[in-house]
Coordinates of C-alpha atoms in Angstrom, one line a residue:
Chain A
M1 CA 108.4 8.4 -95.6
S2 CA 108.0 11.7 -97.0
D3 CA 105.8 10.5 -99.6
Q4 CA 103.4 8.6 -97.2
R5 CA 103.0 12.0 -95.6
L6 CA 102.1 13.6 -98.6
L7 CA 99.3 10.9 -99.0
S8 CA 98.3 10.7 -95.2
R9 CA 94.4 10.4 -94.7
R10 CA 94.9 13.4 -92.9
N11 CA 95.9 15.4 -96.6
V12 CA 93.4 13.4 -98.4
L13 CA 90.7 14.7 -95.7
K14 CA 91.7 18.1 -96.5
G15 CA 91.2 17.8 -100.0
L16 CA 88.1 15.6 -99.6
A17 CA 86.7 19.0 -97.2
A18 CA 87.9 21.6 -99.5
A19 CA 86.1 20.5 -102.4
P20 CA 82.7 21.4 -101.2
G21 CA 84.0 24.6 -101.0
I22 CA 85.1 25.5 -104.2
I23 CA 81.9 23.8 -105.3
L24 CA 79.4 26.1 -103.2
L25 CA 81.9 29.2 -104.7
S26 CA 81.0 28.2 -108.1
T27 CA 77.4 28.2 -107.7
L28 CA 77.2 31.4 -106.0
K29 CA 79.1 33.0 -109.0
T30 CA 76.0 31.3 -111.2
G31 CA 73.4 32.0 -108.8
P32 CA 70.7 34.6 -108.7
V33 CA 71.8 38.3 -109.8
S34 CA 69.8 41.6 -109.5
G35 CA 69.7 44.7 -111.2
A36 CA 70.5 43.6 -114.8
G37 CA 70.9 47.1 -116.9
P38 CA 68.5 48.5 -119.0
G39 CA 66.4 45.2 -119.9
D40 CA 65.5 44.2 -116.6
A41 CA 61.9 43.5 -116.5
A42 CA 61.4 42.6 -112.4
G43 CA 59.0 45.9 -112.0
K44 CA 56.9 44.9 -114.9
I45 CA 56.2 41.3 -114.5
K46 CA 55.6 41.4 -110.6
G47 CA 52.6 40.1 -109.0
H48 CA 50.7 39.1 -112.8
L49 CA 50.1 36.0 -113.8
W50 CA 48.3 36.1 -117.3
G51 CA 45.8 34.1 -118.7
Y52 CA 43.2 34.1 -121.6
A53 CA 39.9 33.0 -122.6
V54 CA 38.4 32.3 -126.1
D55 CA 34.6 32.3 -126.4
T56 CA 34.0 30.5 -129.2
R57 CA 30.0 31.2 -129.4
K58 CA 31.2 34.8 -130.1
C59 CA 34.0 33.8 -132.5
I60 CA 32.3 35.0 -136.5
G61 CA 35.8 33.9 -138.2
C62 CA 36.7 37.4 -139.5
Y63 CA 40.1 36.6 -139.0
A64 CA 41.1 40.5 -138.0
C65 CA 43.0 38.7 -134.9
V66 CA 45.3 36.9 -136.9
R67 CA 46.0 39.7 -139.3
A68 CA 46.7 42.0 -136.4
C69 CA 48.9 39.4 -134.9
S70 CA 51.0 38.8 -138.1
A71 CA 51.4 42.5 -138.6
E72 CA 52.3 43.2 -134.6
N73 CA 54.6 40.7 -134.3
D74 CA 56.4 40.7 -138.3
V75 CA 55.4 36.9 -138.4
P76 CA 56.3 35.6 -141.7
A77 CA 53.8 34.6 -144.6
G78 CA 52.2 31.3 -143.9
F79 CA 53.2 31.4 -140.9
F80 CA 50.9 31.7 -137.9
R81 CA 51.0 32.4 -134.1
T82 CA 47.7 32.5 -134.2
W83 CA 44.6 31.0 -136.2
V84 CA 40.8 30.6 -136.5
E85 CA 39.7 27.1 -137.4
R86 CA 36.4 26.3 -139.1
Y87 CA 35.1 22.9 -137.6
R88 CA 32.2 21.2 -139.5
V89 CA 30.0 18.4 -138.4
Q90 CA 28.0 16.8 -140.9
A91 CA 24.9 14.4 -139.9
D92 CA 26.9 11.1 -140.0
G93 CA 29.3 12.9 -137.5
T94 CA 32.5 12.7 -139.7
V95 CA 34.3 16.3 -138.7
S96 CA 35.9 18.4 -141.4
V97 CA 38.6 21.2 -140.1
D98 CA 39.8 24.2 -142.0
I99 CA 41.5 27.5 -142.4
P100 CA 41.4 30.2 -144.9
S101 CA 44.4 29.7 -147.4
D102 CA 44.7 33.7 -147.7
P103 CA 44.4 35.5 -144.1
D104 CA 43.2 38.4 -146.0
E105 CA 40.4 36.7 -147.5
G106 CA 38.8 35.1 -144.7
F107 CA 36.7 32.0 -144.7
Q108 CA 34.7 31.3 -147.8
P109 CA 31.4 29.5 -148.0
V110 CA 31.6 25.8 -148.7
E111 CA 30.0 23.3 -150.0
G112 CA 27.9 20.5 -148.3
D113 CA 25.6 20.1 -145.7
A114 CA 27.0 20.6 -142.2
V115 CA 24.7 19.9 -139.3
K116 CA 27.0 21.8 -136.7
A117 CA 29.5 24.7 -138.1
F118 CA 31.4 27.0 -135.7
F119 CA 34.7 28.2 -135.1
V120 CA 37.7 28.2 -133.0
P121 CA 40.3 31.0 -132.7
K122 CA 43.6 28.6 -131.6
I123 CA 46.9 30.2 -129.7
C124 CA 49.6 29.1 -127.5
N125 CA 48.2 27.7 -124.8
H126 CA 50.9 29.3 -122.2
C127 CA 50.7 26.1 -120.4
A128 CA 51.6 26.0 -116.5
K129 CA 53.2 22.6 -117.2
S130 CA 54.6 23.7 -121.0
V131 CA 55.8 20.5 -122.6
C132 CA 58.1 22.6 -124.8
N133 CA 60.1 24.1 -121.8
Q134 CA 61.2 21.0 -120.7
V135 CA 62.5 19.8 -123.6
C136 CA 64.6 22.2 -124.6
P137 CA 68.1 21.5 -124.7
V138 CA 69.4 24.8 -124.0
G139 CA 66.8 26.5 -121.8
A140 CA 65.8 29.0 -124.1
A141 CA 62.1 27.6 -123.8
Y142 CA 61.2 29.4 -120.9
T143 CA 58.2 30.1 -118.7
A144 CA 58.4 34.1 -117.3
P145 CA 57.2 34.6 -113.6
D146 CA 53.9 35.9 -114.9
G147 CA 52.9 32.9 -116.7
V148 CA 53.9 33.7 -120.3
V149 CA 55.8 31.0 -122.0
L150 CA 58.5 32.9 -124.5
V151 CA 61.8 32.0 -126.4
D152 CA 65.3 33.1 -125.9
D153 CA 66.0 33.9 -129.3
A154 CA 69.8 34.4 -128.3
H155 CA 70.2 31.4 -127.3
C156 CA 68.0 28.9 -129.5
I157 CA 69.7 26.6 -131.8
G158 CA 66.1 26.0 -133.7
C159 CA 66.3 22.6 -133.0
G160 CA 62.9 22.2 -133.4
Y161 CA 62.5 19.7 -130.2
C162 CA 60.0 22.4 -129.2
V163 CA 57.9 22.3 -132.2
Q164 CA 57.7 18.6 -132.0
A165 CA 57.0 18.6 -128.6
C166 CA 54.2 21.0 -128.3
P167 CA 50.7 19.4 -128.2
Y168 CA 48.7 22.2 -129.4
G169 CA 50.9 22.6 -133.1
T170 CA 51.3 26.5 -132.0
R171 CA 55.4 26.6 -132.5
F172 CA 57.1 26.3 -135.8
I173 CA 60.9 27.6 -136.6
H174 CA 61.1 31.3 -138.2
P175 CA 62.6 30.8 -141.8
V176 CA 64.5 33.8 -141.5
T177 CA 66.0 33.1 -138.0
H178 CA 66.0 29.8 -137.9
H179 CA 64.5 30.2 -134.1
A180 CA 61.8 28.4 -132.6
S181 CA 58.8 31.3 -133.0
K182 CA 55.7 31.2 -131.1
C183 CA 52.7 33.4 -129.5
T184 CA 54.0 35.7 -126.8
L185 CA 50.7 37.4 -125.7
C186 CA 52.6 40.0 -127.4
Y187 CA 54.8 40.5 -124.1
H188 CA 56.0 43.8 -125.4
R189 CA 52.1 45.4 -125.3
I190 CA 50.8 43.5 -121.6
T191 CA 54.0 44.7 -120.1
R192 CA 52.9 48.1 -121.0
G193 CA 49.4 48.2 -120.3
L194 CA 48.0 47.1 -122.9
Q195 CA 46.0 44.3 -123.9
P196 CA 47.5 41.5 -127.2
A197 CA 46.7 42.5 -130.4
C198 CA 44.2 39.7 -131.3
V199 CA 42.4 40.6 -128.2
M200 CA 42.3 44.4 -129.5
A201 CA 41.5 43.5 -133.0
C202 CA 38.3 41.0 -131.9
P203 CA 35.2 42.6 -133.0
T204 CA 32.9 40.3 -131.0
G205 CA 35.1 40.1 -127.9
A206 CA 35.6 36.6 -128.6
R207 CA 39.4 36.7 -127.1
M208 CA 40.0 37.8 -123.7
F209 CA 43.2 38.2 -121.9
G210 CA 43.6 39.6 -118.2
D211 CA 45.8 38.8 -114.9
L212 CA 44.4 35.5 -113.2
N213 CA 46.2 36.9 -110.0
D214 CA 43.7 39.5 -109.6
P215 CA 40.4 38.7 -108.3
D216 CA 38.7 41.8 -109.8
D217 CA 39.9 41.2 -113.6
R218 CA 37.2 40.6 -116.1
L219 CA 38.9 37.4 -117.0
S220 CA 39.0 35.8 -113.3
I221 CA 35.4 37.1 -112.9
I222 CA 34.4 35.3 -116.6
L223 CA 35.8 32.5 -115.3
Q224 CA 34.4 32.4 -112.0
Q225 CA 30.9 32.6 -113.6
R226 CA 31.1 31.1 -116.8
R227 CA 31.8 27.3 -117.5
Y228 CA 34.9 26.8 -119.6
R229 CA 37.0 24.0 -120.0
V230 CA 40.8 23.5 -121.6
L231 CA 42.1 22.1 -124.9
R232 CA 43.4 18.5 -124.3
P233 CA 43.5 18.3 -120.4
E234 CA 44.6 14.8 -121.0
M235 CA 48.0 15.9 -121.6
G236 CA 48.3 17.3 -118.3
T237 CA 49.9 20.6 -119.5
H238 CA 47.4 22.5 -117.6
P239 CA 46.7 25.6 -120.0
R240 CA 46.1 28.7 -118.9
C241 CA 43.7 29.0 -122.0
Y242 CA 40.5 28.6 -121.2
Y243 CA 37.6 27.5 -123.5
L244 CA 34.2 29.3 -123.3
G245 CA 31.3 27.1 -124.9
L246 CA 33.5 24.8 -126.5
D247 CA 32.4 21.5 -128.5
A248 CA 33.0 18.2 -127.9
E249 CA 34.7 17.8 -131.1
V250 CA 37.6 20.2 -130.6
I251 CA 40.6 18.7 -130.4
Chain B
M1 CA 100.4 6.0 -89.2
K2 CA 99.6 2.9 -86.9
T3 CA 95.9 2.6 -86.9
S4 CA 93.4 1.2 -89.5
G5 CA 91.5 2.9 -92.0
K6 CA 88.2 1.4 -91.3
P7 CA 86.5 4.3 -89.9
F8 CA 87.7 6.6 -92.6
A9 CA 86.6 4.3 -95.1
I10 CA 82.9 3.9 -93.6
V11 CA 83.1 8.1 -93.4
L12 CA 83.7 7.9 -97.0
L13 CA 81.0 5.2 -97.9
V14 CA 78.5 7.1 -95.4
G15 CA 79.3 10.8 -97.3
G16 CA 78.5 8.6 -100.5
I17 CA 75.5 7.6 -99.6
I18 CA 74.2 10.8 -98.3
C19 CA 75.5 12.7 -102.0
A20 CA 73.0 9.7 -103.6
S21 CA 70.2 10.8 -101.5
G22 CA 71.0 14.2 -102.4
I23 CA 70.8 13.2 -106.0
G24 CA 67.8 11.0 -105.6
F25 CA 65.9 14.5 -103.7
F26 CA 67.1 17.0 -106.5
I27 CA 65.3 14.3 -109.2
W28 CA 62.1 14.2 -107.1
R29 CA 62.2 18.0 -106.3
D30 CA 62.4 18.2 -110.1
S31 CA 59.9 15.8 -111.3
R32 CA 57.4 17.8 -109.1
S33 CA 58.3 21.0 -110.2
G34 CA 58.0 19.9 -113.8
T35 CA 60.8 22.6 -115.1
G36 CA 63.9 20.7 -115.4
P37 CA 66.9 20.3 -112.5
E38 CA 66.8 23.9 -111.2
N39 CA 70.9 23.6 -110.6
L40 CA 72.8 21.9 -112.6
T41 CA 76.2 22.2 -111.4
L42 CA 75.2 21.0 -107.9
F43 CA 73.2 17.8 -109.4
L44 CA 76.5 16.9 -111.7
I45 CA 78.9 17.9 -108.4
S46 CA 76.2 15.4 -105.9
G47 CA 76.2 12.9 -108.4
L48 CA 80.3 12.7 -109.0
A49 CA 81.0 13.1 -105.3
A50 CA 78.6 9.6 -104.5
V51 CA 80.5 8.0 -107.2
V52 CA 84.1 8.6 -106.1
F53 CA 83.1 8.7 -102.1
S54 CA 81.6 5.4 -102.6
A55 CA 84.1 3.5 -104.5
A56 CA 86.4 4.7 -102.5
G57 CA 85.2 3.6 -99.3
A58 CA 84.4 0.4 -100.9
H59 CA 87.5 -0.1 -102.3
I60 CA 89.3 0.4 -99.2
L61 CA 86.9 -1.7 -97.1
L62 CA 87.3 -4.8 -99.2
G63 CA 91.3 -4.1 -99.0
F64 CA 90.9 -4.9 -95.0
R65 CA 88.8 -7.9 -96.0
K66 CA 91.6 -9.5 -98.1
T67 CA 94.6 -8.9 -95.3
D68 CA 94.6 -10.5 -92.0
R69 CA 97.3 -8.6 -91.1
K70 CA 97.9 -6.4 -87.9
D71 CA 99.8 -4.2 -88.7
F72 CA 98.5 -3.6 -92.3
K73 CA 99.1 -0.3 -93.5
P74 CA 96.8 1.4 -96.3
D75 CA 99.0 3.1 -98.8
Y76 CA 97.3 5.4 -100.4
R77 CA 99.2 7.0 -103.2
H78 CA 98.0 4.9 -105.8
A79 CA 94.9 7.0 -105.2
F80 CA 96.2 10.2 -106.1
P81 CA 96.6 9.9 -110.0
P82 CA 92.9 9.2 -110.3
L83 CA 91.6 11.8 -107.9
G84 CA 94.0 14.6 -109.3
L85 CA 92.5 13.4 -112.2
I86 CA 88.5 14.1 -111.4
G87 CA 89.8 17.2 -109.6
I88 CA 91.4 18.8 -112.4
V89 CA 88.2 17.9 -114.9
L90 CA 85.7 19.2 -112.2
L91 CA 87.7 22.8 -111.8
A92 CA 87.9 22.9 -115.6
A93 CA 84.0 22.3 -116.1
L94 CA 83.2 24.6 -113.6
I95 CA 85.7 27.1 -115.7
A96 CA 84.0 26.0 -118.9
R97 CA 80.5 26.5 -117.2
D98 CA 81.1 30.1 -115.5
L99 CA 82.4 31.5 -118.7
S100 CA 79.7 30.1 -120.9
V101 CA 76.2 30.4 -118.7
P102 CA 74.6 34.0 -119.5
E103 CA 75.1 36.6 -116.4
T104 CA 71.4 36.6 -115.7
F105 CA 70.6 32.9 -116.1
G106 CA 69.1 31.8 -113.2
Q107 CA 67.4 35.6 -112.0
Y108 CA 63.9 33.9 -112.2
G109 CA 64.3 30.1 -113.4
R110 CA 66.3 27.8 -115.0
Y111 CA 66.8 30.4 -118.1
R112 CA 68.5 33.5 -119.2
G113 CA 67.0 36.4 -116.9
A114 CA 67.8 38.9 -119.3
A115 CA 65.8 37.4 -122.3
I116 CA 62.3 38.9 -120.3
G117 CA 63.5 42.2 -120.8
E118 CA 64.1 41.7 -124.2
A119 CA 61.2 40.4 -125.2
T120 CA 59.4 43.3 -123.9
Q121 CA 61.5 45.7 -126.5
F122 CA 59.2 45.3 -129.6
E123 CA 57.8 48.1 -131.4
I124 CA 53.6 48.4 -130.3
R125 CA 52.0 49.0 -134.2
H126 CA 48.5 49.0 -133.2
R127 CA 47.4 52.0 -131.0
E128 CA 44.0 52.1 -129.7
M129 CA 41.4 53.8 -130.7
T130 CA 41.8 56.5 -127.7
V131 CA 45.1 57.6 -130.0
C132 CA 43.3 58.1 -132.8
R133 CA 40.7 60.2 -131.0
D134 CA 43.4 63.0 -130.4
C135 CA 43.0 63.9 -133.9
H136 CA 39.8 62.4 -135.3
D137 CA 37.3 63.0 -132.3
E138 CA 34.1 63.3 -134.4
I139 CA 34.1 60.4 -136.1
V140 CA 35.8 58.4 -132.4
R141 CA 32.6 60.1 -130.8
M142 CA 30.1 58.9 -133.5
V143 CA 31.9 55.1 -133.9
Q144 CA 31.5 54.9 -130.1
K145 CA 27.9 55.6 -130.0
D146 CA 27.1 52.6 -132.5
L147 CA 27.3 49.0 -133.0
H148 CA 31.1 49.0 -134.3
T149 CA 32.1 50.8 -131.0
Y150 CA 33.9 47.1 -130.3
L151 CA 35.8 47.5 -133.7
E152 CA 39.1 49.2 -133.3
C153 CA 39.9 52.0 -136.1
F154 CA 42.9 49.4 -137.1
V155 CA 40.7 46.4 -137.7
C156 CA 39.7 48.5 -140.5
H157 CA 42.0 51.0 -141.3
G158 CA 45.5 48.9 -140.8
P159 CA 47.9 49.3 -138.3
A160 CA 49.2 53.0 -138.9
G161 CA 51.9 52.9 -135.6
G162 CA 53.5 55.6 -137.3
H163 CA 50.4 57.9 -138.1
A164 CA 49.8 60.1 -134.9
D165 CA 53.5 60.9 -135.0
D166 CA 54.0 61.4 -138.8
P167 CA 50.5 62.0 -140.1
E168 CA 52.0 63.3 -143.3
S169 CA 53.8 60.3 -144.1
V170 CA 51.8 57.2 -142.5
V171 CA 48.6 57.4 -144.2
P172 CA 46.7 54.4 -142.9
P173 CA 44.6 52.9 -145.9
V174 CA 40.8 53.8 -146.5
P175 CA 39.2 50.8 -147.7
R176 CA 36.1 51.2 -150.0
S177 CA 35.6 47.8 -151.1
N178 CA 33.1 45.7 -150.0
D179 CA 35.5 42.5 -149.7
I180 CA 36.5 44.1 -146.1
C181 CA 32.7 44.1 -144.7
L182 CA 32.3 40.9 -146.1
L183 CA 34.9 39.8 -143.7
C184 CA 33.0 39.8 -141.0
H185 CA 29.2 39.9 -142.5
M186 CA 29.6 37.2 -145.5
L187 CA 26.8 34.5 -145.0
L188 CA 28.9 31.5 -143.3
A189 CA 27.0 28.6 -141.4
A190 CA 29.7 28.5 -139.1
R191 CA 29.0 32.5 -138.0
P192 CA 26.7 32.6 -134.8
G193 CA 23.0 33.0 -135.8
H194 CA 22.9 36.2 -134.0
F195 CA 25.4 38.1 -136.1
P196 CA 24.1 40.2 -138.8
Q197 CA 25.3 38.6 -142.1
I198 CA 24.3 38.8 -145.5
E199 CA 24.3 36.9 -148.9
L200 CA 25.0 39.6 -151.4
D201 CA 22.5 38.4 -154.0
E202 CA 20.2 37.8 -151.7
H203 CA 20.7 40.8 -150.1
F204 CA 20.4 42.8 -153.1
R205 CA 17.1 41.2 -154.1
S206 CA 15.4 41.5 -150.8
A207 CA 16.9 45.1 -150.4
G208 CA 15.4 45.7 -154.4
V209 CA 19.4 46.7 -155.4
K210 CA 19.4 47.2 -159.0
D211 CA 22.6 48.0 -159.1
R212 CA 25.0 45.0 -159.1
N213 CA 28.1 47.1 -158.6
I214 CA 27.2 49.2 -155.4
R215 CA 29.4 49.3 -152.9
C216 CA 28.0 48.6 -148.9
I217 CA 29.2 52.1 -147.6
Q218 CA 26.7 53.8 -150.1
C219 CA 24.3 52.4 -148.2
H220 CA 25.6 52.0 -144.9
S221 CA 27.6 54.0 -142.7
P222 CA 31.4 52.2 -141.2
H223 CA 30.7 54.7 -139.0
E224 CA 27.0 54.4 -137.8
P225 CA 26.2 51.3 -139.3
L226 CA 23.1 51.5 -136.9
F227 CA 21.6 54.1 -139.6
M228 CA 21.1 53.5 -143.2
D229 CA 22.9 56.3 -145.4
R230 CA 20.1 56.4 -147.7
D231 CA 16.5 57.0 -146.7
I232 CA 15.4 54.6 -143.8
R233 CA 12.5 52.8 -145.7
E234 CA 14.1 52.2 -149.2
A235 CA 16.0 49.5 -147.7
R236 CA 13.4 48.3 -145.3
M237 CA 15.7 48.4 -142.4
H238 CA 15.0 49.3 -138.7
P239 CA 16.7 50.1 -135.8
M240 CA 17.0 46.3 -134.0
I241 CA 17.8 47.2 -130.5
H242 CA 16.2 45.4 -128.1
R243 CA 17.8 43.9 -126.0
C244 CA 21.6 45.4 -124.1
R245 CA 23.3 42.6 -124.9
D246 CA 23.2 43.3 -128.9
C247 CA 25.4 46.3 -128.4
H248 CA 27.0 45.4 -125.2
I249 CA 29.1 42.6 -125.9
D250 CA 31.8 42.3 -122.6
M251 CA 29.5 42.5 -119.8
T252 CA 29.9 40.9 -117.0
D253 CA 26.8 41.2 -113.9
E254 CA 29.8 43.4 -112.2
T255 CA 30.6 45.9 -115.3
R256 CA 26.6 46.2 -115.8
P257 CA 25.5 49.8 -115.4
K258 CA 21.7 50.6 -115.0
P259 CA 19.6 50.7 -118.0
S260 CA 17.9 53.9 -116.6
D261 CA 21.5 55.8 -116.9
H262 CA 21.7 55.0 -121.0
P263 CA 21.4 57.8 -123.2
V264 CA 18.9 58.0 -125.7
I265 CA 20.1 56.6 -129.4
F266 CA 16.8 57.1 -130.8
E267 CA 13.2 58.5 -130.6
C268 CA 10.6 56.9 -132.6
S269 CA 10.1 60.4 -133.5
Y270 CA 12.8 60.9 -135.1
C271 CA 11.2 58.8 -138.5
H272 CA 7.7 58.7 -137.8
A273 CA 7.2 62.1 -136.3
G274 CA 3.6 62.6 -137.6
T275 CA 2.6 59.0 -136.4
V276 CA 4.2 59.7 -133.0
R277 CA 2.4 63.4 -132.6
D278 CA -0.9 61.9 -134.2
F279 CA -0.8 58.8 -131.5
Y280 CA -0.2 61.2 -128.8
G281 CA -3.7 62.9 -129.3
R282 CA -5.3 59.5 -128.9
P283 CA -6.6 57.0 -126.0
H284 CA -3.1 54.7 -126.3
A285 CA -1.0 58.3 -125.3
Q286 CA 0.4 57.2 -122.0
V287 CA 1.7 53.7 -124.2
K288 CA 4.9 53.7 -125.4
C289 CA 5.5 52.5 -129.0
T290 CA 7.4 49.5 -128.2
T291 CA 4.9 48.0 -126.0
C292 CA 3.0 47.3 -129.3
H293 CA 5.7 47.2 -131.8
L294 CA 8.1 44.3 -130.8
F295 CA 10.7 43.7 -132.9
T296 CA 11.6 40.3 -134.0
R297 CA 14.8 38.7 -135.6
I298 CA 13.2 36.8 -138.7
N299 CA 16.1 37.9 -141.2
E300 CA 18.8 39.9 -141.9
F301 CA 16.2 42.8 -142.2
S302 CA 14.9 41.9 -138.7
G303 CA 13.5 44.4 -136.8
R304 CA 10.6 44.4 -138.5
I305 CA 7.3 45.2 -136.8
I306 CA 4.6 43.0 -136.1
R307 CA 1.5 43.9 -137.9
D308 CA -0.9 41.1 -137.8
A309 CA -3.1 42.7 -134.4
D310 CA -3.7 39.4 -132.9
P311 CA -7.0 40.4 -130.6
R312 CA -5.0 38.2 -127.9
F313 CA -2.8 40.8 -127.6
C314 CA -5.2 43.8 -127.3
L315 CA -7.0 41.5 -124.4
L316 CA -3.7 41.2 -122.1
C317 CA -4.9 44.6 -120.9
H318 CA -8.8 44.7 -122.0
R319 CA -10.3 41.3 -120.9
D320 CA -12.4 42.3 -118.1
A321 CA -11.1 40.3 -114.9
D322 CA -11.5 40.5 -111.2
Y323 CA -8.1 42.4 -110.4
R324 CA -9.1 44.9 -112.2
G325 CA -8.8 48.5 -110.6
P326 CA -11.0 52.0 -111.6
E327 CA -7.7 53.1 -113.2
S328 CA -7.8 50.3 -115.6
P329 CA -8.3 50.4 -119.1
P330 CA -12.0 49.5 -120.5
G331 CA -12.6 45.5 -119.7
I332 CA -14.6 43.6 -122.0
D333 CA -15.7 40.0 -122.1
W334 CA -14.6 38.2 -125.0
P335 CA -15.9 36.8 -127.5
E336 CA -19.0 38.3 -126.2
H337 CA -18.1 41.5 -127.0
L338 CA -18.5 40.6 -130.6
A339 CA -21.8 39.6 -129.9
D340 CA -22.7 42.5 -128.0
A341 CA -21.5 44.5 -131.0
G342 CA -23.6 43.6 -133.3
A343 CA -21.0 41.3 -135.1
D344 CA -21.6 38.5 -137.1
P345 CA -20.5 35.5 -134.8
K346 CA -19.1 33.4 -137.8
E347 CA -16.9 36.3 -138.1
M348 CA -14.5 35.2 -134.8
N349 CA -11.4 35.8 -136.8
L350 CA -12.2 39.8 -136.4
K351 CA -9.3 41.9 -135.1
C352 CA -10.0 44.8 -132.7
I353 CA -8.3 47.3 -135.1
D354 CA -10.7 46.0 -137.5
C355 CA -13.2 48.6 -135.4
H356 CA -11.1 50.5 -133.2
S357 CA -8.3 51.9 -135.1
D358 CA -9.3 55.7 -133.9
A359 CA -7.7 54.6 -130.4
L360 CA -4.6 54.1 -132.3
H361 CA -3.3 56.4 -134.4
G362 CA -3.7 57.2 -138.3
D363 CA -3.5 55.3 -141.3
L364 CA 0.6 54.4 -141.4
S365 CA 0.6 53.9 -145.2
D366 CA 2.5 57.8 -145.6
E367 CA 5.0 56.4 -143.5

């Protein structure tokens, strides 16, 4: 009889009732916490939604942006967080794309008679629905509340899944740290009120940066007044990098 | 234990269904947000509970179906080991998760919140022009009034982040070769047509440069590129500002200032003093230089004055028409004016300035 009492319906029900309590306690423990110490960025990121725009008609292909980015962010040689592509369209419709072999030398004249040629700066698109975040198995790829797609270096395991997933090819595995590395929109600069290095370096103002949440911001005004499109909209990534004057050939 | 366990089994089944629908809700919500499951713990526990509750409820109900005995008393003892095992595994999993999940995980989303703060901790290397101005005020003011005003100092001089703090040991490079100029100004098919760019051989040829080893900065001051360092007519280049956009590249409709507020960049008399002085003594004195001397962009030496003096241009002001008042400049009938003046009617390509050069200014051959 004693066994039966121990396993009575009442006791089983008691146990089942207690389980959600344990669960709830455990989730509370790992739930939101505030005041995360000296690295806390809550005050700096509040209310912003950073966006980026490129006016391809202004780009002169001087590569100053790429050199500035590499120096600012310690980008290893041979890898790029941003780059500029040269598109050359022949009369028969063939398109060729190239980038300089050496960023310090910049673009050189090439043979061949292109009927249409232009430069297209490329950068992480900081997508609103970023693919790289969704595939990260350890939660190291994330989008900060101000819209910047970042990598948590302390937890990235360097599996390279995000590198494969990005439709724009903006990520790479750092050859020294073996972490995923990408454009941060110079997060250390924009959180201190500066512009990203590539935007500052651009001599013609082809690269623009601003706060999409601020209707008086220059970028917001430009996006209101000008015609633009994004790269590969069919991927459904909803990029926050907007291109003015972009040719249909560009992918 | 007298009662049957049927209501209990039904409660278990309903609980399982509720948990399963909770799972469905999580999947639906997370697929909309596109960021993955927000609370993985709740998600996994709901799934486990759905399976256990439903299986137990169904198992008990099936047990009742198999017997027709009225005094059947279900015995739950056999359920104790698996349920206990599940509980232990669950507890161990929760403890392991609590130990392994970072403290600030979930602060802003399904990632470590402190990572944001860490991303801001990085050294700033490229400083803006205002930092340079603290010491190099004269040069910065020179740059800011000229065409290279949108060029930050570091574009040519490199990121000298430490130079401001320690000017002695951190010295930025001073590039003097042509390569750095040609990074922007080499003629490339892909460069926008309005941007000044040269092909070096062609540039030397048309500028009359004999010395092939000459450097760009020997004629063009990098801090003041609008004007030549050498005699301006030696290279036949003319200041070529004729639209706001030639200098002001980042204006929107909101930020555009009034053109009348603009400081004077240059006056024609800075270089053509004799001609301007002479011109003010003649009938056209109230006309501006730029009214007649239009600037065109033909090649890299753009800004040359159109000298062909088409009569139709003069007739814009001097044709006799009904709308003209007493204040208007003297009007003529064209081409009758040619015959009236006794010119040969066959010589219809006669230009106004062939007879009326006195009305403008003196011979420009010395300028």
